[in-house]
Amino acid sequence: MRKALTGAAGVFPPHGRYHHGMAVSGTDRLLFLSGQVGICPDGSVPSGITRQTEQLFANIECLLKEGGMDRSHLVRLTAYLLDPGDRAAYMAVRDAWVAEPAPASTLLFVQALARPDFMVEVEAIAAA
């Protein structure tokens, strides 16, 4: 069971579609996904932040399915973006993709990812 933690006294409310924490109980499985990038099954990398973000969430969806889970099991996302100017486009895709309750989430801006053509990377944790 997942319980969203948002209303703690003395903590400013989240400023986006996420929760400060997710309490997990009654689970017997955790799934930790390595950082996923917007690389297609054929090895191509779409151009643009929106298409790369859509592809990386499609990749996460496939991995969740392989692990016997779906996006409703997500408890944590950590995203790495190269360009702060891409934040709005990334968030639009992410917010449309995540299930309720939205998972705990962190967004970081970094200088580089594993390859120069990658614009975004996301790690995920799910519990069932």
mmCIF file of C-alpha atoms in Angstrom:
data_model
loop_
_atom_site.group_PDB
_atom_site.id
_atom_site.type_symbol
_atom_site.label_atom_id
_atom_site.label_comp_id
_atom_site.label_asym_id
_atom_site.label_seq_id
_atom_site.Cartn_x
_atom_site.Cartn_y
_atom_site.Cartn_z
ATOM 1 C CA MET A 1 0.000 0.000 0.000
ATOM 2 C CA ARG A 2 1.227 3.499 -0.852
ATOM 3 C CA LYS A 3 0.377 6.591 1.165
ATOM 4 C CA ALA A 4 1.286 10.062 -0.073
ATOM 5 C CA LEU A 5 3.002 12.329 2.453
ATOM 6 C CA THR A 6 2.362 15.987 1.707
ATOM 7 C CA GLY A 7 0.639 17.730 4.608
ATOM 8 C CA ALA A 8 3.317 17.671 7.310
ATOM 9 C CA ALA A 9 3.083 20.621 9.675
ATOM 10 C CA GLY A 10 5.941 23.041 9.125
ATOM 11 C CA VAL A 11 6.699 21.901 5.553
ATOM 12 C CA PHE A 12 5.816 24.054 2.542
ATOM 13 C CA PRO A 13 3.436 22.158 0.185
ATOM 14 C CA PRO A 14 4.863 20.680 -3.036
ATOM 15 C CA HIS A 15 5.062 23.187 -5.872
ATOM 16 C CA GLY A 16 4.274 20.651 -8.573
ATOM 17 C CA ARG A 17 2.592 17.307 -9.215
ATOM 18 C CA TYR A 18 4.511 15.194 -6.711
ATOM 19 C CA HIS A 19 4.459 14.351 -3.007
ATOM 20 C CA HIS A 20 7.188 15.038 -0.455
ATOM 21 C CA GLY A 21 7.225 11.345 0.389
ATOM 22 C CA MET A 22 5.538 8.011 -0.179
ATOM 23 C CA ALA A 23 5.029 5.633 2.740
ATOM 24 C CA VAL A 24 5.023 2.023 1.572
ATOM 25 C CA SER A 25 3.591 -0.843 3.605
ATOM 26 C CA GLY A 26 2.417 -4.367 2.904
ATOM 27 C CA THR A 27 4.811 -4.816 -0.004
ATOM 28 C CA ASP A 28 6.861 -7.838 -0.817
ATOM 29 C CA ARG A 29 8.618 -6.471 -3.893
ATOM 30 C CA LEU A 30 10.648 -3.390 -4.700
ATOM 31 C CA LEU A 31 11.825 -2.584 -8.213
ATOM 32 C CA PHE A 32 14.785 -0.240 -8.716
ATOM 33 C CA LEU A 33 15.240 0.969 -12.285
ATOM 34 C CA SER A 34 18.511 2.317 -13.570
ATOM 35 C CA GLY A 35 18.383 5.692 -15.232
ATOM 36 C CA GLN A 36 16.371 5.493 -18.427
ATOM 37 C CA VAL A 37 17.012 7.710 -21.412
ATOM 38 C CA GLY A 38 15.037 8.432 -24.559
ATOM 39 C CA ILE A 39 16.605 5.694 -26.656
ATOM 40 C CA CYS A 40 14.261 3.704 -28.903
ATOM 41 C CA PRO A 41 14.330 -0.112 -29.186
ATOM 42 C CA ASP A 42 16.147 0.217 -32.540
ATOM 43 C CA GLY A 43 18.908 2.290 -30.899
ATOM 44 C CA SER A 44 17.856 5.624 -32.343
ATOM 45 C CA VAL A 45 17.498 8.706 -30.153
ATOM 46 C CA PRO A 46 14.618 11.058 -30.960
ATOM 47 C CA SER A 47 15.374 14.743 -31.318
ATOM 48 C CA GLY A 48 13.903 17.164 -28.805
ATOM 49 C CA ILE A 49 13.148 17.001 -25.117
ATOM 50 C CA THR A 50 9.467 16.077 -25.548
ATOM 51 C CA ARG A 51 10.128 13.054 -27.758
ATOM 52 C CA GLN A 52 13.035 11.858 -25.596
ATOM 53 C CA THR A 53 10.901 12.181 -22.459
ATOM 54 C CA GLU A 54 8.009 10.295 -24.061
ATOM 55 C CA GLN A 55 10.401 7.512 -25.080
ATOM 56 C CA LEU A 56 12.079 7.198 -21.685
ATOM 57 C CA PHE A 57 8.684 6.894 -19.965
ATOM 58 C CA ALA A 58 7.698 4.257 -22.555
ATOM 59 C CA ASN A 59 10.924 2.431 -21.612
ATOM 60 C CA ILE A 60 10.053 2.686 -17.913
ATOM 61 C CA GLU A 61 6.555 1.362 -18.667
ATOM 62 C CA CYS A 62 8.062 -1.702 -20.398
ATOM 63 C CA LEU A 63 10.435 -2.367 -17.496
ATOM 64 C CA LEU A 64 7.637 -1.992 -14.940
ATOM 65 C CA LYS A 65 5.579 -4.507 -16.927
ATOM 66 C CA GLU A 66 8.507 -6.936 -17.047
ATOM 67 C CA GLY A 67 8.719 -6.578 -13.254
ATOM 68 C CA GLY A 68 4.994 -7.329 -12.868
ATOM 69 C CA MET A 69 4.108 -3.719 -12.088
ATOM 70 C CA ASP A 70 2.731 -0.593 -13.733
ATOM 71 C CA ARG A 71 3.014 3.160 -13.243
ATOM 72 C CA SER A 72 0.595 3.030 -10.291
ATOM 73 C CA HIS A 73 3.347 1.241 -8.338
ATOM 74 C CA LEU A 74 5.885 4.084 -8.668
ATOM 75 C CA VAL A 75 7.004 5.600 -5.386
ATOM 76 C CA ARG A 76 10.034 7.641 -6.516
ATOM 77 C CA LEU A 77 11.369 9.390 -9.628
ATOM 78 C CA THR A 78 14.681 11.188 -9.978
ATOM 79 C CA ALA A 79 15.130 13.178 -13.180
ATOM 80 C CA TYR A 80 18.293 14.688 -14.636
ATOM 81 C CA LEU A 81 18.006 17.414 -17.268
ATOM 82 C CA LEU A 82 20.788 19.211 -19.115
ATOM 83 C CA ASP A 83 18.963 22.445 -19.895
ATOM 84 C CA PRO A 84 16.819 24.317 -17.348
ATOM 85 C CA GLY A 85 14.889 25.650 -20.350
ATOM 86 C CA ASP A 86 13.579 22.102 -20.956
ATOM 87 C CA ARG A 87 11.887 21.891 -17.540
ATOM 88 C CA ALA A 88 8.374 22.839 -18.709
ATOM 89 C CA ALA A 89 8.378 20.381 -21.623
ATOM 90 C CA TYR A 90 9.724 17.568 -19.420
ATOM 91 C CA MET A 91 7.167 18.297 -16.685
ATOM 92 C CA ALA A 92 4.259 18.319 -19.162
ATOM 93 C CA VAL A 93 5.101 14.800 -20.346
ATOM 94 C CA ARG A 94 5.905 13.552 -16.839
ATOM 95 C CA ASP A 95 2.748 14.984 -15.273
ATOM 96 C CA ALA A 96 0.560 13.430 -17.979
ATOM 97 C CA TRP A 97 2.281 10.062 -17.510
ATOM 98 C CA VAL A 98 2.415 9.539 -13.721
ATOM 99 C CA ALA A 99 -0.517 7.879 -11.937
ATOM 100 C CA GLU A 100 -2.183 9.142 -8.771
ATOM 101 C CA PRO A 101 -0.945 9.551 -6.200
ATOM 102 C CA ALA A 102 2.018 11.145 -7.925
ATOM 103 C CA PRO A 103 5.301 9.700 -6.614
ATOM 104 C CA ALA A 104 7.967 11.465 -4.604
ATOM 105 C CA SER A 105 10.163 13.222 -7.128
ATOM 106 C CA THR A 106 13.404 15.142 -7.533
ATOM 107 C CA LEU A 107 14.523 17.123 -10.589
ATOM 108 C CA LEU A 108 18.204 17.992 -11.025
ATOM 109 C CA PHE A 109 20.095 19.928 -13.675
ATOM 110 C CA VAL A 110 23.435 18.425 -14.676
ATOM 111 C CA GLN A 111 26.267 19.328 -17.029
ATOM 112 C CA ALA A 112 26.297 16.083 -19.018
ATOM 113 C CA LEU A 113 24.705 12.657 -19.392
ATOM 114 C CA ALA A 114 26.250 9.419 -20.676
ATOM 115 C CA ARG A 115 26.053 10.487 -24.338
ATOM 116 C CA PRO A 116 25.934 13.946 -25.897
ATOM 117 C CA ASP A 117 22.619 13.196 -27.673
ATOM 118 C CA PHE A 118 20.782 12.429 -24.394
ATOM 119 C CA MET A 119 18.864 15.413 -23.006
ATOM 120 C CA VAL A 120 17.135 13.770 -20.022
ATOM 121 C CA GLU A 121 17.477 10.701 -17.793
ATOM 122 C CA VAL A 122 15.065 9.341 -15.171
ATOM 123 C CA GLU A 123 15.576 6.764 -12.403
ATOM 124 C CA ALA A 124 12.535 5.082 -10.838
ATOM 125 C CA ILE A 125 11.593 3.019 -7.783
ATOM 126 C CA ALA A 126 8.361 1.024 -7.627
ATOM 127 C CA ALA A 127 6.785 -1.074 -4.855
ATOM 128 C CA ALA A 128 4.140 -3.806 -5.027
#
